Amino acid sequence: TQLLEQSPQFLSIQEGENLTVYCNSSSVFSSLQWYRQEPGEGPVLLVTVVTGGEVKKLKRLTFQFGDARKDSSLHITAAQPGDTGLYLCAGGSSNTGKLIFGQGTTLQVKP
Amino acid sequence: EAQVTQNPRYLITVTGKKLTVTCSQNMNHEYMSWYRQDPGLGLRQIYYSMNVEVTDKGDVPEGYKVSRKEKRNFPLILESPSPNQTSLYFCASSSSSYNEQFFGPGTRLTVL
């Protein structure tokens, strides 16, 4: 059974601080997707990484796929209150046809 | 606008009263699925459909039914709801089972 461990589960920081969210598995994935979910809405895709070692940037957000395609990280620089939300990682496998979600990281950025 | 719609958005019902949550997508996606989201448990897949008339169980299918008579619609049916089905439900659609999922806005269900 494929599992995706996401950490930390909760994070409360002050505006301007940096943070990193981790997503780890013992399984190899074809791709790793990061979603953000705001209260009262469904998750929305932020980015997909598909190549081992790949780094993608989205303004102050940096996403990295591990060399072995088993893990990923999301780094936010100078967090803003607007970054508050639930961040979900999801590993996709073209072999199994499955998309496995991590448990999510709830981020609160205080002004 | 490409979107997934769900109705109702909020529902309070009583144990045993059959209900249906509708889901519709306008992106011509073949793959559709239902998830429930509970605190500490993340998103868990209930049922999925690879195409019209093709449905299969996800990780937590007990107490739920689905149908896929048309490509755009994928309703979730609770024949006899119980309090442990109180949850936030999301419908999603995609071009494949492991690519980007497009989620609906969610349906918050409370079963008393």
mmCIF file of N, CA and C in Angstrom, chain B:
data_model
loop_
_atom_site.group_PDB
_atom_site.id
_atom_site.type_symbol
_atom_site.label_atom_id
_atom_site.label_comp_id
_atom_site.label_asym_id
_atom_site.label_seq_id
_atom_site.Cartn_x
_atom_site.Cartn_y
_atom_site.Cartn_z
ATOM 1 N N GLU B 1 -16.647 28.798 -18.250
ATOM 2 C CA GLU B 1 -15.617 28.560 -17.225
ATOM 3 C C GLU B 1 -15.591 27.080 -16.867
ATOM 4 N N ALA B 2 -14.379 26.487 -16.887
ATOM 5 C CA ALA B 2 -14.225 25.081 -16.521
ATOM 6 C C ALA B 2 -14.491 24.918 -15.032
ATOM 7 N N GLN B 3 -15.396 24.002 -14.704
ATOM 8 C CA GLN B 3 -15.690 23.862 -13.279
ATOM 9 C C GLN B 3 -16.363 22.539 -12.976
ATOM 10 N N VAL B 4 -16.311 22.203 -11.682
ATOM 11 C CA VAL B 4 -17.046 21.076 -11.120
ATOM 12 C C VAL B 4 -18.050 21.666 -10.136
ATOM 13 N N THR B 5 -19.295 21.310 -10.297
ATOM 14 C CA THR B 5 -20.325 21.838 -9.403
ATOM 15 C C THR B 5 -20.914 20.705 -8.567
ATOM 16 N N GLN B 6 -21.245 21.035 -7.339
ATOM 17 C CA GLN B 6 -21.856 20.080 -6.428
ATOM 18 C C GLN B 6 -23.081 20.714 -5.799
ATOM 19 N N ASN B 7 -24.100 19.899 -5.563
ATOM 20 C CA ASN B 7 -25.286 20.375 -4.850
ATOM 21 C C ASN B 7 -25.879 19.248 -4.016
ATOM 22 N N PRO B 8 -26.345 19.584 -2.796
ATOM 23 C CA PRO B 8 -26.272 20.901 -2.181
ATOM 24 C C PRO B 8 -24.895 21.179 -1.587
ATOM 25 N N ARG B 9 -24.644 22.402 -1.164
ATOM 26 C CA ARG B 9 -23.392 22.753 -0.509
ATOM 27 C C ARG B 9 -23.446 22.393 0.978
ATOM 28 N N TYR B 10 -24.604 22.473 1.536
ATOM 29 C CA TYR B 10 -24.795 22.129 2.944
ATOM 30 C C TYR B 10 -26.060 21.304 3.077
ATOM 31 N N LEU B 11 -25.997 20.294 3.941
ATOM 32 C CA LEU B 11 -27.168 19.433 4.145
ATOM 33 C C LEU B 11 -27.151 18.875 5.557
ATOM 34 N N ILE B 12 -28.266 19.071 6.258
ATOM 35 C CA ILE B 12 -28.471 18.449 7.562
ATOM 36 C C ILE B 12 -29.644 17.504 7.404
ATOM 37 N N THR B 13 -29.428 16.246 7.773
ATOM 38 C CA THR B 13 -30.476 15.254 7.615
ATOM 39 C C THR B 13 -30.507 14.339 8.838
ATOM 40 N N VAL B 14 -31.399 13.375 8.798
ATOM 41 C CA VAL B 14 -31.528 12.448 9.916
ATOM 42 C C VAL B 14 -31.153 11.044 9.478
ATOM 43 N N THR B 15 -30.790 10.229 10.426
ATOM 44 C CA THR B 15 -30.394 8.856 10.160
ATOM 45 C C THR B 15 -31.458 8.119 9.365
ATOM 46 N N GLY B 16 -31.019 7.454 8.284
ATOM 47 C CA GLY B 16 -31.907 6.605 7.507
ATOM 48 C C GLY B 16 -32.642 7.276 6.367
ATOM 49 N N LYS B 17 -32.550 8.579 6.248
ATOM 50 C CA LYS B 17 -33.264 9.271 5.177
ATOM 51 C C LYS B 17 -32.382 9.375 3.935
ATOM 52 N N LYS B 18 -32.749 8.658 2.893
ATOM 53 C CA LYS B 18 -31.947 8.599 1.673
ATOM 54 C C LYS B 18 -31.668 9.985 1.109
ATOM 55 N N LEU B 19 -30.432 10.173 0.636
ATOM 56 C CA LEU B 19 -30.082 11.456 0.029
ATOM 57 C C LEU B 19 -29.125 11.248 -1.140
ATOM 58 N N THR B 20 -29.132 12.229 -2.024
ATOM 59 C CA THR B 20 -28.234 12.224 -3.178
ATOM 60 C C THR B 20 -27.517 13.560 -3.259
ATOM 61 N N VAL B 21 -26.225 13.503 -3.450
ATOM 62 C CA VAL B 21 -25.417 14.696 -3.702
ATOM 63 C C VAL B 21 -25.021 14.665 -5.180
ATOM 64 N N THR B 22 -25.375 15.707 -5.890
ATOM 65 C CA THR B 22 -25.089 15.712 -7.320
ATOM 66 C C THR B 22 -23.715 16.321 -7.602
ATOM 67 N N CYS B 23 -23.122 15.884 -8.708
ATOM 68 C CA CYS B 23 -21.831 16.401 -9.159
ATOM 69 C C CYS B 23 -21.863 16.480 -10.671
ATOM 70 N N SER B 24 -21.414 17.598 -11.204
ATOM 71 C CA SER B 24 -21.390 17.771 -12.642
ATOM 72 C C SER B 24 -20.119 18.510 -13.047
ATOM 73 N N GLN B 25 -19.519 18.080 -14.179
ATOM 74 C CA GLN B 25 -18.318 18.760 -14.691
ATOM 75 C C GLN B 25 -18.525 19.090 -16.163
ATOM 76 N N ASN B 26 -17.900 20.223 -16.576
ATOM 77 C CA ASN B 26 -18.073 20.671 -17.955
ATOM 78 C C ASN B 26 -16.766 20.625 -18.745
ATOM 79 N N MET B 27 -15.829 19.774 -18.325
ATOM 80 C CA MET B 27 -14.520 19.695 -18.966
ATOM 81 C C MET B 27 -14.359 18.445 -19.821
ATOM 82 N N ASN B 28 -15.438 17.690 -19.999
ATOM 83 C CA ASN B 28 -15.405 16.472 -20.801
ATOM 84 C C ASN B 28 -14.408 15.433 -20.255
ATOM 85 N N HIS B 29 -14.219 15.448 -18.930
ATOM 86 C CA HIS B 29 -13.301 14.497 -18.309
ATOM 87 C C HIS B 29 -13.915 13.113 -18.232
ATOM 88 N N GLU B 30 -13.083 12.111 -18.479
ATOM 89 C CA GLU B 30 -13.556 10.732 -18.365
ATOM 90 C C GLU B 30 -13.548 10.258 -16.913
ATOM 91 N N TYR B 31 -12.571 10.732 -16.139
ATOM 92 C CA TYR B 31 -12.390 10.248 -14.772
ATOM 93 C C TYR B 31 -13.071 11.172 -13.785
ATOM 94 N N MET B 32 -13.876 10.577 -12.897
ATOM 95 C CA MET B 32 -14.514 11.329 -11.816
ATOM 96 C C MET B 32 -14.442 10.522 -10.533
ATOM 97 N N SER B 33 -14.426 11.219 -9.411
ATOM 98 C CA SER B 33 -14.320 10.506 -8.139
ATOM 99 C C SER B 33 -14.977 11.299 -7.023
ATOM 100 N N TRP B 34 -15.252 10.612 -5.934
ATOM 101 C CA TRP B 34 -15.783 11.211 -4.725
ATOM 102 C C TRP B 34 -14.811 10.956 -3.573
ATOM 103 N N TYR B 35 -14.613 12.014 -2.762
ATOM 104 C CA TYR B 35 -13.774 11.929 -1.579
ATOM 105 C C TYR B 35 -14.577 12.432 -0.384
ATOM 106 N N ARG B 36 -14.183 11.939 0.784
ATOM 107 C CA ARG B 36 -14.631 12.567 2.013
ATOM 108 C C ARG B 36 -13.407 13.070 2.761
ATOM 109 N N GLN B 37 -13.580 14.202 3.440
ATOM 110 C CA GLN B 37 -12.466 14.818 4.157
ATOM 111 C C GLN B 37 -12.844 14.970 5.617
ATOM 112 N N ASP B 38 -12.054 14.338 6.472
ATOM 113 C CA ASP B 38 -12.297 14.378 7.911
ATOM 114 C C ASP B 38 -11.035 14.837 8.626
ATOM 115 N N PRO B 39 -11.169 15.595 9.712
ATOM 116 C CA PRO B 39 -9.989 16.089 10.439
ATOM 117 C C PRO B 39 -9.044 14.965 10.829
ATOM 118 N N GLY B 40 -7.768 15.139 10.518
ATOM 119 C CA GLY B 40 -6.761 14.148 10.883
ATOM 120 C C GLY B 40 -6.667 12.962 9.957
ATOM 121 N N LEU B 41 -7.645 12.817 9.057
ATOM 122 C CA LEU B 41 -7.658 11.655 8.155
ATOM 123 C C LEU B 41 -7.418 12.046 6.707
ATOM 124 N N GLY B 42 -7.407 13.332 6.419
ATOM 125 C CA GLY B 42 -7.147 13.772 5.056
ATOM 126 C C GLY B 42 -8.281 13.446 4.101
ATOM 127 N N LEU B 43 -7.944 13.379 2.832
ATOM 128 C CA LEU B 43 -8.904 13.046 1.788
ATOM 129 C C LEU B 43 -8.912 11.536 1.578
ATOM 130 N N ARG B 44 -10.075 10.928 1.661
ATOM 131 C CA ARG B 44 -10.180 9.489 1.417
ATOM 132 C C ARG B 44 -11.165 9.253 0.272
ATOM 133 N N GLN B 45 -10.754 8.432 -0.658
ATOM 134 C CA GLN B 45 -11.564 8.212 -1.846
ATOM 135 C C GLN B 45 -12.687 7.229 -1.555
ATOM 136 N N ILE B 46 -13.906 7.580 -1.976
ATOM 137 C CA ILE B 46 -15.067 6.741 -1.720
ATOM 138 C C ILE B 46 -15.337 5.832 -2.918
ATOM 139 N N TYR B 47 -15.534 6.421 -4.072
ATOM 140 C CA TYR B 47 -15.777 5.713 -5.323
ATOM 141 C C TYR B 47 -15.142 6.514 -6.443
ATOM 142 N N TYR B 48 -14.861 5.839 -7.543
ATOM 143 C CA TYR B 48 -14.381 6.533 -8.716
ATOM 144 C C TYR B 48 -14.985 5.906 -9.963
ATOM 145 N N SER B 49 -14.874 6.656 -11.062
ATOM 146 C CA SER B 49 -15.422 6.193 -12.334
ATOM 147 C C SER B 49 -14.436 6.526 -13.442
ATOM 148 N N MET B 50 -14.058 5.507 -14.210
ATOM 149 C CA MET B 50 -13.113 5.722 -15.299
ATOM 150 C C MET B 50 -13.821 6.210 -16.562
ATOM 151 N N ASN B 51 -15.125 5.940 -16.650
ATOM 152 C CA ASN B 51 -15.892 6.373 -17.821
ATOM 153 C C ASN B 51 -17.368 6.063 -17.588
ATOM 154 N N VAL B 52 -18.194 6.388 -18.551
ATOM 155 C CA VAL B 52 -19.630 6.126 -18.429
ATOM 156 C C VAL B 52 -19.865 4.639 -18.179
ATOM 157 N N GLU B 53 -20.708 4.355 -17.183
ATOM 158 C CA GLU B 53 -21.084 2.992 -16.800
ATOM 159 C C GLU B 53 -19.932 2.179 -16.220
ATOM 160 N N VAL B 54 -18.804 2.827 -15.898
ATOM 161 C CA VAL B 54 -17.667 2.134 -15.286
ATOM 162 C C VAL B 54 -17.364 2.784 -13.940
ATOM 163 N N THR B 55 -17.699 2.093 -12.857
ATOM 164 C CA THR B 55 -17.438 2.629 -11.522
ATOM 165 C C THR B 55 -16.729 1.571 -10.678
ATOM 166 N N ASP B 56 -16.008 2.016 -9.667
ATOM 167 C CA ASP B 56 -15.300 1.086 -8.808
ATOM 168 C C ASP B 56 -15.125 1.682 -7.420
ATOM 169 N N LYS B 57 -14.934 0.794 -6.446
ATOM 170 C CA LYS B 57 -14.789 1.221 -5.060
ATOM 171 C C LYS B 57 -13.436 1.872 -4.823
ATOM 172 N N GLY B 58 -13.463 2.892 -3.975
ATOM 173 C CA GLY B 58 -12.232 3.488 -3.508
ATOM 174 C C GLY B 58 -11.834 2.877 -2.179
ATOM 175 N N ASP B 59 -11.303 3.695 -1.287
ATOM 176 C CA ASP B 59 -10.815 3.182 -0.007
ATOM 177 C C ASP B 59 -11.897 3.048 1.064
ATOM 178 N N VAL B 60 -12.951 3.844 0.970
ATOM 179 C CA VAL B 60 -14.003 3.821 2.001
ATOM 180 C C VAL B 60 -15.391 3.812 1.378
ATOM 181 N N PRO B 61 -15.764 2.744 0.651
ATOM 182 C CA PRO B 61 -17.018 2.727 -0.099
ATOM 183 C C PRO B 61 -18.265 2.347 0.704
ATOM 184 N N GLU B 62 -18.081 1.796 1.922
ATOM 185 C CA GLU B 62 -19.226 1.251 2.659
ATOM 186 C C GLU B 62 -20.256 2.331 2.972
ATOM 187 N N GLY B 63 -21.517 2.044 2.636
ATOM 188 C CA GLY B 63 -22.613 2.972 2.915
ATOM 189 C C GLY B 63 -22.898 3.951 1.789
ATOM 190 N N TYR B 64 -22.168 3.851 0.701
ATOM 191 C CA TYR B 64 -22.326 4.771 -0.430
ATOM 192 C C TYR B 64 -22.599 4.004 -1.719
ATOM 193 N N LYS B 65 -23.287 4.685 -2.637
ATOM 194 C CA LYS B 65 -23.472 4.189 -3.995
ATOM 195 C C LYS B 65 -23.222 5.318 -4.954
ATOM 196 N N VAL B 66 -22.870 4.967 -6.185
ATOM 197 C CA VAL B 66 -22.677 5.968 -7.224
ATOM 198 C C VAL B 66 -23.261 5.439 -8.521
ATOM 199 N N SER B 67 -23.423 6.328 -9.477
ATOM 200 C CA SER B 67 -23.805 5.921 -10.827
ATOM 201 C C SER B 67 -23.146 6.866 -11.819
ATOM 202 N N ARG B 68 -22.935 6.383 -13.026
ATOM 203 C CA ARG B 68 -22.333 7.226 -14.074
ATOM 204 C C ARG B 68 -23.063 6.921 -15.382
ATOM 205 N N LYS B 69 -24.220 7.504 -15.514
ATOM 206 C CA LYS B 69 -25.035 7.285 -16.709
ATOM 207 C C LYS B 69 -24.652 8.247 -17.833
ATOM 208 N N GLU B 70 -24.115 9.406 -17.451
ATOM 209 C CA GLU B 70 -23.662 10.393 -18.432
ATOM 210 C C GLU B 70 -22.243 10.784 -18.071
ATOM 211 N N LYS B 71 -21.492 11.233 -19.046
ATOM 212 C CA LYS B 71 -20.101 11.579 -18.805
ATOM 213 C C LYS B 71 -19.962 12.727 -17.816
ATOM 214 N N ARG B 72 -20.843 13.706 -17.871
ATOM 215 C CA ARG B 72 -20.672 14.902 -17.059
ATOM 216 C C ARG B 72 -21.160 14.745 -15.620
ATOM 217 N N ASN B 73 -22.004 13.759 -15.324
ATOM 218 C CA ASN B 73 -22.618 13.657 -14.001
ATOM 219 C C ASN B 73 -22.179 12.411 -13.235
ATOM 220 N N PHE B 74 -21.989 12.583 -11.925
ATOM 221 C CA PHE B 74 -21.526 11.477 -11.083
ATOM 222 C C PHE B 74 -22.125 11.663 -9.683
ATOM 223 N N PRO B 75 -23.383 11.309 -9.515
ATOM 224 C CA PRO B 75 -24.029 11.517 -8.215
ATOM 225 C C PRO B 75 -23.575 10.522 -7.152
ATOM 226 N N LEU B 76 -23.553 10.987 -5.919
ATOM 227 C CA LEU B 76 -23.232 10.149 -4.750
ATOM 228 C C LEU B 76 -24.519 9.919 -3.983
ATOM 229 N N ILE B 77 -24.815 8.659 -3.719
ATOM 230 C CA ILE B 77 -26.070 8.283 -3.072
ATOM 231 C C ILE B 77 -25.790 7.645 -1.715
ATOM 232 N N LEU B 78 -26.487 8.148 -0.693
ATOM 233 C CA LEU B 78 -26.438 7.529 0.623
ATOM 234 C C LEU B 78 -27.838 6.955 0.877
ATOM 235 N N GLU B 79 -27.963 5.642 0.767
ATOM 236 C CA GLU B 79 -29.277 4.999 0.867
ATOM 237 C C GLU B 79 -29.852 5.124 2.276
ATOM 238 N N SER B 80 -29.021 4.947 3.272
ATOM 239 C CA SER B 80 -29.468 5.018 4.660
ATOM 240 C C SER B 80 -28.363 5.670 5.492
ATOM 241 N N PRO B 81 -28.304 6.999 5.449
ATOM 242 C CA PRO B 81 -27.196 7.709 6.105
ATOM 243 C C PRO B 81 -27.131 7.428 7.602
ATOM 244 N N SER B 82 -25.914 7.400 8.112
ATOM 245 C CA SER B 82 -25.695 7.240 9.547
ATOM 246 C C SER B 82 -24.789 8.368 10.039
ATOM 247 N N PRO B 83 -24.787 8.636 11.347
ATOM 248 C CA PRO B 83 -23.992 9.754 11.874
ATOM 249 C C PRO B 83 -22.514 9.683 11.514
ATOM 250 N N ASN B 84 -21.962 8.478 11.324
ATOM 251 C CA ASN B 84 -20.529 8.394 10.979
ATOM 252 C C ASN B 84 -20.249 8.817 9.537
ATOM 253 N N GLN B 85 -21.288 9.146 8.798
ATOM 254 C CA GLN B 85 -21.109 9.690 7.455
ATOM 255 C C GLN B 85 -21.155 11.227 7.450
ATOM 256 N N THR B 86 -21.248 11.803 8.622
ATOM 257 C CA THR B 86 -21.108 13.257 8.753
ATOM 258 C C THR B 86 -19.693 13.618 8.342
ATOM 259 N N SER B 87 -19.581 14.485 7.322
ATOM 260 C CA SER B 87 -18.263 14.767 6.764
ATOM 261 C C SER B 87 -18.367 15.875 5.718
ATOM 262 N N LEU B 88 -17.216 16.249 5.182
ATOM 263 C CA LEU B 88 -17.131 17.174 4.055
ATOM 264 C C LEU B 88 -16.816 16.340 2.823
ATOM 265 N N TYR B 89 -17.680 16.438 1.815
ATOM 266 C CA TYR B 89 -17.549 15.602 0.628
ATOM 267 C C TYR B 89 -17.129 16.438 -0.580
ATOM 268 N N PHE B 90 -16.182 15.897 -1.347
ATOM 269 C CA PHE B 90 -15.718 16.551 -2.561
ATOM 270 C C PHE B 90 -15.848 15.619 -3.753
ATOM 271 N N CYS B 91 -16.362 16.179 -4.835
ATOM 272 C CA CYS B 91 -16.347 15.517 -6.124
ATOM 273 C C CYS B 91 -15.153 16.068 -6.902
ATOM 274 N N ALA B 92 -14.537 15.242 -7.715
ATOM 275 C CA ALA B 92 -13.399 15.685 -8.506
ATOM 276 C C ALA B 92 -13.467 15.050 -9.885
ATOM 277 N N SER B 93 -12.900 15.734 -10.856
ATOM 278 C CA SER B 93 -12.807 15.174 -12.196
ATOM 279 C C SER B 93 -11.410 15.414 -12.748
ATOM 280 N N SER B 94 -11.028 14.599 -13.731
ATOM 281 C CA SER B 94 -9.683 14.710 -14.290
ATOM 282 C C SER B 94 -9.618 13.978 -15.616
ATOM 283 N N SER B 95 -8.537 14.253 -16.340
ATOM 284 C CA SER B 95 -8.313 13.532 -17.588
ATOM 285 C C SER B 95 -7.829 12.103 -17.318
ATOM 286 N N SER B 96 -7.297 11.880 -16.102
ATOM 287 C CA SER B 96 -6.865 10.529 -15.730
ATOM 288 C C SER B 96 -6.900 10.383 -14.213
ATOM 289 N N SER B 97 -6.726 9.171 -13.742
ATOM 290 C CA SER B 97 -6.829 8.895 -12.306
ATOM 291 C C SER B 97 -5.653 9.444 -11.511
ATOM 292 N N TYR B 98 -4.507 9.727 -12.165
ATOM 293 C CA TYR B 98 -3.328 10.128 -11.411
ATOM 294 C C TYR B 98 -2.800 11.513 -11.791
ATOM 295 N N ASN B 99 -3.516 12.220 -12.654
ATOM 296 C CA ASN B 99 -3.127 13.581 -13.007
ATOM 297 C C ASN B 99 -3.892 14.606 -12.177
ATOM 298 N N GLU B 100 -3.722 15.868 -12.490
ATOM 299 C CA GLU B 100 -4.367 16.947 -11.752
ATOM 300 C C GLU B 100 -5.862 16.691 -11.608
ATOM 301 N N GLN B 101 -6.334 16.788 -10.374
ATOM 302 C CA GLN B 101 -7.753 16.649 -10.086
ATOM 303 C C GLN B 101 -8.384 18.038 -9.953
ATOM 304 N N PHE B 102 -9.552 18.205 -10.557
ATOM 305 C CA PHE B 102 -10.322 19.437 -10.423
ATOM 306 C C PHE B 102 -11.452 19.145 -9.437
ATOM 307 N N PHE B 103 -11.440 19.866 -8.323
ATOM 308 C CA PHE B 103 -12.394 19.592 -7.258
ATOM 309 C C PHE B 103 -13.589 20.538 -7.300
ATOM 310 N N GLY B 104 -14.719 20.009 -6.874
ATOM 311 C CA GLY B 104 -15.888 20.844 -6.642
ATOM 312 C C GLY B 104 -15.721 21.621 -5.345
ATOM 313 N N PRO B 105 -16.693 22.469 -4.997
ATOM 314 C CA PRO B 105 -16.582 23.330 -3.815
ATOM 315 C C PRO B 105 -16.864 22.609 -2.501
ATOM 316 N N GLY B 106 -17.353 21.378 -2.576
ATOM 317 C CA GLY B 106 -17.600 20.614 -1.358
ATOM 318 C C GLY B 106 -19.043 20.654 -0.906
ATOM 319 N N THR B 107 -19.451 19.587 -0.232
ATOM 320 C CA THR B 107 -20.766 19.482 0.380
ATOM 321 C C THR B 107 -20.565 19.082 1.832
ATOM 322 N N ARG B 108 -21.016 19.960 2.732
ATOM 323 C CA ARG B 108 -20.883 19.629 4.160
ATOM 324 C C ARG B 108 -22.153 18.931 4.602
ATOM 325 N N LEU B 109 -22.027 17.668 4.955
ATOM 326 C CA LEU B 109 -23.167 16.836 5.344
ATOM 327 C C LEU B 109 -23.139 16.547 6.838
ATOM 328 N N THR B 110 -24.263 16.778 7.488
ATOM 329 C CA THR B 110 -24.431 16.415 8.890
ATOM 330 C C THR B 110 -25.592 15.440 8.991
ATOM 331 N N VAL B 111 -25.340 14.276 9.587
ATOM 332 C CA VAL B 111 -26.377 13.268 9.790
ATOM 333 C C VAL B 111 -26.656 13.166 11.287
ATOM 334 N N LEU B 112 -27.876 13.501 11.672
ATOM 335 C CA LEU B 112 -28.234 13.518 13.096
ATOM 336 C C LEU B 112 -28.803 12.181 13.543
#
